[in-house]
Amino acid sequence: MTEHSSKMERTARIIADDEPIPQVEGRYVLLGATLRQLQELIKAQGFPAFRARQLYHWMYHRCARDFSEMHNISKEFRRWLEENATLGHIAILDERLSKDGSRKFVFQLYDGRLVESVLIKEEGWNTLCVSSQVGCAVGCTFCLTGFGGYQRQMTRAEIVSQVLMVKRLLGEEELLRNLVFMGMGEPLLNLDEVIPALRVLTDPEGVAIAARRVTVSTSGIIPGIRRLGEADLGVSLAVSLNATKNSVRDVIMPINKVYPIEDLLEACRQFPLRPRRRITFEYVLLRDINDSVEDARQLARLLKGIPCKINLIPFNPDSRLPFDRPSPQRVEAFQQVLLDKHYTASIRYSKGLDIGGACGQLAAHWRDGRR
């Protein structure tokens, strides 16, 4: 690690740990707090320092839902927690099981708003698709989440709680190995909450998801890409590109009018990658819009020199959206162009399509609002 990057990492950690623990209605909301933050809070209340580590363990390793489960803390300390703090967990309102084994969870937040997360079952492990906003302000025209608009940012406690609630459901028999911030919302527009959440999710003493197994996806928010890189968390970056011409991307992803393709790709070139790591470019294939062989050739030219892999995602149709899925032959022809140019290019047919849990389908904030 260079002296510059080491200094940058120390600065980011100091900023995170020096923040006060958030409060709601006079009560500390503990999920998302670092060990150091808990130590400072507990020390200020006159309790022994080791109580912070006990609390940290119960919150993140044992996935405790409330203080009553923490059987090895003192009655006095538990009483203080119950009177002055809350863990900040959200509630699982509904769960839907797909025929492919994936599970969609509808979560109710503290103010009654709804978000969705999807657990994708793999061979021997699980991947959780995590939400970071209620709705989305970016407004990609092929995504149902943006179709319903933006309501508010999710807090770090709500973000972390999604992971802990699912981890608790899985138990010790099933492994939650990967996290992908590809659920509802644009994570890089909520970094004040996403970065603190990532710190405890990847802390070996916290939730202990390996940083290399965590991917943060963006529609192309350039200042957020830079800030995520400066935070030096070791997580992976995925960029939803979806077009090779600004004229096309302006229409299907209006954010491109602010952060055009050439500026976005330059930010990707500058993103600090650790050894043997690559940026993932996601490319949703829309029939007769961005799926031609010439689009594939142009994509290969655009990404030249960027350590990357490409996920090709055939569009998931919906009657409310004005697009169609390309034929399998057209998808494979697109992929073959990239393979011939020596890119790693995979076709990702989304799981959970039958339960409204596939890529671009999460929309509980408006679809299930009647609940």
GROMACS .gro file of C-alpha atoms in nm:
model
  371
    1MET     CA    1   0.000   0.000   0.000
    2THR     CA    2   0.136   0.344  -0.094
    3GLU     CA    3   0.182   0.620   0.162
    4HIS     CA    4  -0.096   0.815  -0.010
    5SER     CA    5  -0.348   0.530  -0.006
    6SER     CA    6  -0.258   0.444   0.354
    7LYS     CA    7  -0.321   0.803   0.461
    8MET     CA    8  -0.648   0.808   0.264
    9GLU     CA    9  -0.768   0.491   0.436
   10ARG     CA   10  -0.681   0.625   0.782
   11THR     CA   11  -0.866   0.950   0.709
   12ALA     CA   12  -1.176   0.765   0.589
   13ARG     CA   13  -1.181   0.548   0.902
   14ILE     CA   14  -1.140   0.848   1.133
   15ILE     CA   15  -1.431   1.028   0.962
   16ALA     CA   16  -1.649   0.718   0.999
   17ASP     CA   17  -1.560   0.652   1.361
   18ASP     CA   18  -1.586   1.013   1.473
   19GLU     CA   19  -1.945   1.048   1.357
   20PRO     CA   20  -2.201   1.034   1.637
   21ILE     CA   21  -2.436   0.737   1.638
   22PRO     CA   22  -2.764   0.851   1.479
   23GLN     CA   23  -3.067   0.908   1.697
   24VAL     CA   24  -3.439   0.887   1.624
   25GLU     CA   25  -3.682   1.038   1.874
   26GLY     CA   26  -3.404   1.060   2.133
   27ARG     CA   27  -3.295   0.695   2.104
   28TYR     CA   28  -2.964   0.577   1.961
   29VAL     CA   29  -3.005   0.360   1.648
   30LEU     CA   30  -2.723   0.108   1.687
   31LEU     CA   31  -2.721  -0.095   1.365
   32GLY     CA   32  -2.452   0.047   1.140
   33ALA     CA   33  -2.238   0.166   1.432
   34THR     CA   34  -1.873   0.064   1.433
   35LEU     CA   35  -1.708  -0.098   1.733
   36ARG     CA   36  -1.525   0.224   1.809
   37GLN     CA   37  -1.849   0.424   1.804
   38LEU     CA   38  -2.009   0.178   2.046
   39GLN     CA   39  -1.705   0.193   2.272
   40GLU     CA   40  -1.721   0.573   2.288
   41LEU     CA   41  -2.095   0.570   2.361
   42ILE     CA   42  -2.073   0.304   2.629
   43LYS     CA   43  -1.769   0.460   2.792
   44ALA     CA   44  -1.955   0.793   2.812
   45GLN     CA   45  -2.238   0.616   2.999
   46GLY     CA   46  -1.999   0.473   3.258
   47PHE     CA   47  -2.017   0.106   3.155
   48PRO     CA   48  -1.708  -0.118   3.119
   49ALA     CA   49  -1.545  -0.110   2.774
   50PHE     CA   50  -1.591  -0.485   2.717
   51ARG     CA   51  -1.969  -0.431   2.702
   52ALA     CA   52  -1.922  -0.266   2.361
   53ARG     CA   53  -1.759  -0.576   2.216
   54GLN     CA   54  -2.035  -0.795   2.364
   55LEU     CA   55  -2.299  -0.572   2.206
   56TYR     CA   56  -2.113  -0.566   1.874
   57HIS     CA   57  -2.098  -0.947   1.871
   58TRP     CA   58  -2.469  -0.985   1.944
   59MET     CA   59  -2.564  -0.729   1.680
   60TYR     CA   60  -2.356  -0.855   1.391
   61HIS     CA   61  -2.247  -1.214   1.461
   62ARG     CA   62  -2.555  -1.343   1.641
   63CYS     CA   63  -2.803  -1.126   1.445
   64ALA     CA   64  -3.001  -1.044   1.761
   65ARG     CA   65  -3.341  -0.889   1.694
   66ASP     CA   66  -3.368  -0.716   2.031
   67PHE     CA   67  -3.178  -0.665   2.356
   68SER     CA   68  -3.369  -0.939   2.541
   69GLU     CA   69  -3.178  -1.204   2.340
   70MET     CA   70  -2.842  -1.080   2.472
   71HIS     CA   71  -2.830  -1.311   2.773
   72ASN     CA   72  -2.470  -1.244   2.884
   73ILE     CA   73  -2.498  -0.868   2.932
   74SER     CA   74  -2.577  -0.725   3.274
   75LYS     CA   75  -2.931  -0.632   3.374
   76GLU     CA   76  -2.822  -0.274   3.437
   77PHE     CA   77  -2.668  -0.243   3.089
   78ARG     CA   78  -2.971  -0.406   2.924
   79ARG     CA   79  -3.202  -0.168   3.108
   80TRP     CA   80  -3.004   0.131   2.984
   81LEU     CA   81  -3.013  -0.001   2.625
   82GLU     CA   82  -3.388  -0.062   2.637
   83GLU     CA   83  -3.452   0.288   2.767
   84ASN     CA   84  -3.208   0.478   2.546
   85ALA     CA   85  -3.142   0.280   2.230
   86THR     CA   86  -3.289   0.059   1.960
   87LEU     CA   87  -3.117  -0.182   1.725
   88GLY     CA   88  -3.314  -0.040   1.433
   89HIS     CA   89  -3.425  -0.362   1.265
   90ILE     CA   90  -3.683  -0.356   0.988
   91ALA     CA   91  -3.961  -0.613   0.954
   92ILE     CA   92  -4.013  -0.886   0.694
   93LEU     CA   93  -4.365  -0.820   0.574
   94ASP     CA   94  -4.379  -1.086   0.303
   95GLU     CA   95  -4.165  -1.358   0.147
   96ARG     CA   96  -4.211  -1.512  -0.197
   97LEU     CA   97  -4.039  -1.825  -0.326
   98SER     CA   98  -3.949  -1.865  -0.693
   99LYS     CA   99  -3.950  -2.195  -0.878
  100ASP     CA  100  -3.576  -2.142  -0.934
  101GLY     CA  101  -3.512  -2.132  -0.557
  102SER     CA  102  -3.464  -1.757  -0.517
  103ARG     CA  103  -3.660  -1.574  -0.248
  104LYS     CA  104  -3.794  -1.219  -0.253
  105PHE     CA  105  -3.843  -1.037   0.077
  106VAL     CA  106  -4.071  -0.738   0.121
  107PHE     CA  107  -3.939  -0.531   0.411
  108GLN     CA  108  -4.135  -0.270   0.603
  109LEU     CA  109  -3.926   0.023   0.728
  110TYR     CA  110  -3.980   0.217   1.049
  111ASP     CA  111  -4.211   0.469   0.876
  112GLY     CA  112  -4.416   0.202   0.697
  113ARG     CA  113  -4.250   0.236   0.358
  114LEU     CA  114  -4.164  -0.080   0.167
  115VAL     CA  115  -3.851  -0.210  -0.004
  116GLU     CA  116  -3.759  -0.544  -0.155
  117SER     CA  117  -3.448  -0.763  -0.145
  118VAL     CA  118  -3.381  -1.086  -0.333
  119LEU     CA  119  -3.189  -1.389  -0.209
  120ILE     CA  120  -3.037  -1.581  -0.500
  121LYS     CA  121  -2.956  -1.944  -0.429
  122GLU     CA  122  -2.630  -2.069  -0.578
  123GLU     CA  123  -2.453  -2.405  -0.553
  124GLY     CA  124  -2.333  -2.409  -0.192
  125TRP     CA  125  -2.390  -2.045  -0.109
  126ASN     CA  126  -2.633  -1.752  -0.138
  127THR     CA  127  -2.618  -1.401  -0.281
  128LEU     CA  128  -2.834  -1.120  -0.142
  129CYS     CA  129  -2.941  -0.831  -0.363
  130VAL     CA  130  -2.954  -0.532  -0.126
  131SER     CA  131  -3.160  -0.212  -0.158
  132SER     CA  132  -3.028   0.131  -0.061
  133GLN     CA  133  -3.315   0.371  -0.139
  134VAL     CA  134  -3.693   0.363  -0.128
  135GLY     CA  135  -3.756   0.389  -0.500
  136CYS     CA  136  -3.503   0.549  -0.732
  137ALA     CA  137  -3.451   0.900  -0.870
  138VAL     CA  138  -3.234   0.797  -1.166
  139GLY     CA  139  -3.530   0.689  -1.378
  140CYS     CA  140  -3.383   0.432  -1.617
  141THR     CA  141  -3.667   0.366  -1.861
  142PHE     CA  142  -3.624  -0.014  -1.857
  143CYS     CA  143  -3.654  -0.045  -1.476
  144LEU     CA  144  -3.975  -0.071  -1.273
  145THR     CA  145  -3.809   0.069  -0.961
  146GLY     CA  146  -3.762   0.409  -1.126
  147PHE     CA  147  -4.110   0.381  -1.281
  148GLY     CA  148  -4.251   0.436  -0.932
  149GLY     CA  149  -4.027   0.733  -0.850
  150TYR     CA  150  -3.811   0.814  -0.550
  151GLN     CA  151  -3.935   0.843  -0.190
  152ARG     CA  152  -3.634   0.862   0.043
  153GLN     CA  153  -3.287   0.738   0.135
  154MET     CA  154  -3.256   0.425   0.343
  155THR     CA  155  -3.060   0.459   0.667
  156ARG     CA  156  -2.748   0.257   0.745
  157ALA     CA  157  -2.950   0.064   1.003
  158GLU     CA  158  -3.214  -0.029   0.745
  159ILE     CA  159  -2.947  -0.133   0.495
  160VAL     CA  160  -2.761  -0.351   0.746
  161SER     CA  161  -3.085  -0.495   0.883
  162GLN     CA  162  -3.176  -0.641   0.541
  163VAL     CA  163  -2.859  -0.848   0.554
  164LEU     CA  164  -2.889  -0.951   0.919
  165MET     CA  165  -3.254  -1.053   0.894
  166VAL     CA  166  -3.182  -1.277   0.594
  167LYS     CA  167  -2.864  -1.413   0.755
  168ARG     CA  168  -3.067  -1.504   1.062
  169LEU     CA  169  -3.328  -1.684   0.850
  170LEU     CA  170  -3.059  -1.887   0.675
  171GLY     CA  171  -2.905  -1.998   1.004
  172GLU     CA  172  -2.570  -2.169   1.029
  173GLU     CA  173  -2.650  -2.435   0.769
  174GLU     CA  174  -2.663  -2.198   0.470
  175LEU     CA  175  -2.389  -1.954   0.375
  176LEU     CA  176  -2.462  -1.593   0.282
  177ARG     CA  177  -2.145  -1.532   0.083
  178ASN     CA  178  -2.211  -1.246  -0.157
  179LEU     CA  179  -2.380  -0.907  -0.132
  180VAL     CA  180  -2.474  -0.707  -0.440
  181PHE     CA  181  -2.603  -0.352  -0.402
  182MET     CA  182  -2.823  -0.392  -0.708
  183GLY     CA  183  -3.164  -0.376  -0.543
  184MET     CA  184  -3.387  -0.071  -0.523
  185GLY     CA  185  -3.217   0.265  -0.560
  186GLU     CA  186  -2.884   0.413  -0.668
  187PRO     CA  187  -2.628   0.331  -0.394
  188LEU     CA  188  -2.385   0.607  -0.495
  189LEU     CA  189  -2.653   0.870  -0.431
  190ASN     CA  190  -2.672   0.752  -0.069
  191LEU     CA  191  -2.307   0.707   0.025
  192ASP     CA  192  -2.350   0.887   0.359
  193GLU     CA  193  -2.543   0.577   0.468
  194VAL     CA  194  -2.405   0.311   0.233
  195ILE     CA  195  -2.038   0.360   0.329
  196PRO     CA  196  -2.098   0.317   0.706
  197ALA     CA  197  -2.312   0.012   0.628
  198LEU     CA  198  -2.035  -0.135   0.414
  199ARG     CA  199  -1.782  -0.086   0.695
  200VAL     CA  200  -1.968  -0.308   0.941
  201LEU     CA  201  -2.083  -0.555   0.675
  202THR     CA  202  -1.721  -0.620   0.571
  203ASP     CA  203  -1.559  -0.590   0.914
  204PRO     CA  204  -1.414  -0.932   1.009
  205GLU     CA  205  -1.538  -0.864   1.363
  206GLY     CA  206  -1.873  -0.739   1.232
  207VAL     CA  207  -2.099  -0.914   0.981
  208ALA     CA  208  -1.780  -1.051   0.823
  209ILE     CA  209  -1.877  -1.063   0.455
  210ALA     CA  210  -1.546  -1.058   0.264
  211ALA     CA  211  -1.507  -0.720   0.092
  212ARG     CA  212  -1.418  -0.886  -0.237
  213ARG     CA  213  -1.758  -1.058  -0.221
  214VAL     CA  214  -1.947  -0.727  -0.200
  215THR     CA  215  -2.039  -0.544  -0.522
  216VAL     CA  216  -2.177  -0.192  -0.541
  217SER     CA  217  -2.357  -0.115  -0.867
  218THR     CA  218  -2.412   0.231  -1.014
  219SER     CA  219  -2.589   0.385  -1.309
  220GLY     CA  220  -2.282   0.603  -1.350
  221ILE     CA  221  -2.268   0.864  -1.072
  222ILE     CA  222  -1.912   0.990  -1.128
  223PRO     CA  223  -1.864   1.177  -0.796
  224GLY     CA  224  -1.990   0.867  -0.616
  225ILE     CA  225  -1.746   0.643  -0.803
  226ARG     CA  226  -1.462   0.869  -0.692
  227ARG     CA  227  -1.583   0.882  -0.333
  228LEU     CA  228  -1.627   0.505  -0.316
  229GLY     CA  229  -1.271   0.464  -0.443
  230GLU     CA  230  -1.137   0.710  -0.185
  231ALA     CA  231  -1.312   0.519   0.094
  232ASP     CA  232  -1.081   0.225   0.009
  233LEU     CA  233  -1.324  -0.040   0.132
  234GLY     CA  234  -1.203  -0.312  -0.102
  235VAL     CA  235  -1.552  -0.373  -0.243
  236SER     CA  236  -1.612  -0.435  -0.612
  237LEU     CA  237  -1.761  -0.180  -0.852
  238ALA     CA  238  -2.023  -0.261  -1.114
  239VAL     CA  239  -2.134  -0.004  -1.373
  240SER     CA  240  -2.467  -0.029  -1.553
  241LEU     CA  241  -2.362   0.089  -1.900
  242ASN     CA  242  -2.634  -0.044  -2.133
  243ALA     CA  243  -2.545   0.158  -2.443
  244THR     CA  244  -2.247   0.249  -2.658
  245LYS     CA  245  -2.374   0.584  -2.789
  246ASN     CA  246  -2.471   0.890  -2.584
  247SER     CA  247  -2.777   0.943  -2.805
  248VAL     CA  248  -2.912   0.601  -2.698
  249ARG     CA  249  -2.803   0.616  -2.337
  250ASP     CA  250  -2.959   0.963  -2.297
  251VAL     CA  251  -3.298   0.806  -2.372
  252ILE     CA  252  -3.280   0.481  -2.174
  253MET     CA  253  -3.072   0.625  -1.886
  254PRO     CA  254  -3.138   1.001  -1.845
  255ILE     CA  255  -2.848   1.028  -1.596
  256ASN     CA  256  -2.624   1.007  -1.904
  257LYS     CA  257  -2.711   1.370  -1.982
  258VAL     CA  258  -2.522   1.462  -1.663
  259TYR     CA  259  -2.249   1.197  -1.678
  260PRO     CA  260  -2.193   1.097  -2.044
  261ILE     CA  261  -2.025   0.775  -2.151
  262GLU     CA  262  -1.676   0.917  -2.216
  263ASP     CA  263  -1.659   1.085  -1.871
  264LEU     CA  264  -1.799   0.776  -1.701
  265LEU     CA  265  -1.542   0.546  -1.858
  266GLU     CA  266  -1.260   0.783  -1.763
  267ALA     CA  267  -1.379   0.768  -1.400
  268CYS     CA  268  -1.372   0.388  -1.429
  269ARG     CA  269  -1.015   0.398  -1.558
  270GLN     CA  270  -0.917   0.604  -1.253
  271PHE     CA  271  -1.100   0.383  -1.001
  272PRO     CA  272  -0.842   0.224  -0.766
  273LEU     CA  273  -0.851  -0.152  -0.823
  274ARG     CA  274  -0.670  -0.396  -0.598
  275PRO     CA  275  -0.449  -0.664  -0.760
  276ARG     CA  276  -0.634  -0.910  -0.985
  277ARG     CA  277  -0.963  -0.721  -0.944
  278ARG     CA  278  -1.184  -0.597  -1.227
  279ILE     CA  279  -1.478  -0.363  -1.279
  280THR     CA  280  -1.800  -0.532  -1.388
  281PHE     CA  281  -1.992  -0.366  -1.670
  282GLU     CA  282  -2.359  -0.459  -1.679
  283TYR     CA  283  -2.532  -0.437  -2.013
  284VAL     CA  284  -2.910  -0.485  -2.032
  285LEU     CA  285  -2.993  -0.599  -2.386
  286LEU     CA  286  -3.302  -0.431  -2.533
  287ARG     CA  287  -3.429  -0.564  -2.865
  288ASP     CA  288  -3.346  -0.337  -3.160
  289ILE     CA  289  -3.217  -0.066  -2.922
  290ASN     CA  290  -2.867  -0.166  -2.810
  291ASP     CA  291  -2.827  -0.531  -2.910
  292SER     CA  292  -2.668  -0.523  -3.257
  293VAL     CA  293  -2.336  -0.677  -3.353
  294GLU     CA  294  -2.209  -0.324  -3.423
  295ASP     CA  295  -2.307  -0.226  -3.064
  296ALA     CA  296  -2.098  -0.519  -2.941
  297ARG     CA  297  -1.800  -0.409  -3.151
  298GLN     CA  298  -1.832  -0.053  -3.021
  299LEU     CA  299  -1.856  -0.181  -2.662
  300ALA     CA  300  -1.531  -0.371  -2.710
  301ARG     CA  301  -1.364  -0.052  -2.836
  302LEU     CA  302  -1.498   0.160  -2.549
  303LEU     CA  303  -1.377  -0.075  -2.275
  304LYS     CA  304  -1.030  -0.128  -2.419
  305GLY     CA  305  -0.765  -0.094  -2.149
  306ILE     CA  306  -1.007  -0.118  -1.853
  307PRO     CA  307  -0.961  -0.434  -1.641
  308CYS     CA  308  -1.317  -0.559  -1.661
  309LYS     CA  309  -1.572  -0.832  -1.716
  310ILE     CA  310  -1.908  -0.790  -1.885
  311ASN     CA  311  -2.246  -0.923  -1.772
  312LEU     CA  312  -2.500  -0.934  -2.053
  313ILE     CA  313  -2.854  -0.923  -1.910
  314PRO     CA  314  -3.142  -0.993  -2.151
  315PHE     CA  315  -3.423  -0.751  -2.065
  316ASN     CA  316  -3.694  -0.881  -1.832
  317PRO     CA  317  -4.021  -0.786  -2.005
  318ASP     CA  318  -4.308  -0.604  -1.837
  319SER     CA  319  -4.626  -0.470  -1.995
  320ARG     CA  320  -4.565  -0.127  -1.836
  321LEU     CA  321  -4.227  -0.084  -2.003
  322PRO     CA  322  -4.179  -0.015  -2.377
  323PHE     CA  323  -3.907  -0.272  -2.450
  324ASP     CA  324  -3.869  -0.635  -2.554
  325ARG     CA  325  -3.609  -0.905  -2.492
  326PRO     CA  326  -3.380  -0.996  -2.783
  327SER     CA  327  -3.385  -1.349  -2.918
  328PRO     CA  328  -3.135  -1.594  -2.767
  329GLN     CA  329  -2.952  -1.605  -3.101
  330ARG     CA  330  -2.907  -1.226  -3.101
  331VAL     CA  331  -2.784  -1.233  -2.741
  332GLU     CA  332  -2.532  -1.507  -2.822
  333ALA     CA  333  -2.409  -1.320  -3.131
  334PHE     CA  334  -2.349  -1.012  -2.914
  335GLN     CA  335  -2.157  -1.222  -2.663
  336GLN     CA  336  -1.947  -1.388  -2.932
  337VAL     CA  337  -1.816  -1.054  -3.058
  338LEU     CA  338  -1.688  -0.977  -2.706
  339LEU     CA  339  -1.540  -1.323  -2.660
  340ASP     CA  340  -1.358  -1.289  -2.991
  341LYS     CA  341  -1.208  -0.966  -2.858
  342HIS     CA  342  -1.085  -1.161  -2.552
  343TYR     CA  343  -1.328  -1.012  -2.299
  344THR     CA  344  -1.486  -1.216  -2.022
  345ALA     CA  345  -1.853  -1.185  -2.116
  346SER     CA  346  -2.129  -1.384  -1.946
  347ILE     CA  347  -2.500  -1.402  -2.023
  348ARG     CA  348  -2.705  -1.356  -1.706
  349TYR     CA  349  -3.068  -1.463  -1.730
  350SER     CA  350  -3.216  -1.317  -1.412
  351LYS     CA  351  -3.360  -1.542  -1.146
  352GLY     CA  352  -3.686  -1.469  -0.967
  353LEU     CA  353  -3.876  -1.361  -1.279
  354ASP     CA  354  -4.192  -1.543  -1.168
  355ILE     CA  355  -4.206  -1.354  -0.836
  356GLY     CA  356  -4.119  -1.007  -0.963
  357GLY     CA  357  -3.768  -1.041  -0.823
  358ALA     CA  358  -3.559  -1.026  -1.140
  359CYS     CA  359  -3.327  -0.743  -1.244
  360GLY     CA  360  -3.531  -0.422  -1.285
  361GLN     CA  361  -3.848  -0.559  -1.124
  362LEU     CA  362  -3.817  -0.449  -0.759
  363ALA     CA  363  -4.094  -0.199  -0.697
  364ALA     CA  364  -4.258  -0.263  -0.360
  365HIS     CA  365  -4.263   0.110  -0.281
  366TRP     CA  366  -4.548   0.162  -0.528
  367ARG     CA  367  -4.669  -0.180  -0.646
  368ASP     CA  368  -4.739  -0.312  -0.296
  369GLY     CA  369  -4.823   0.024  -0.140
  370ARG     CA  370  -5.178  -0.093  -0.070
  371ARG     CA  371  -5.035  -0.309   0.209
   0.00000   0.00000   0.00000
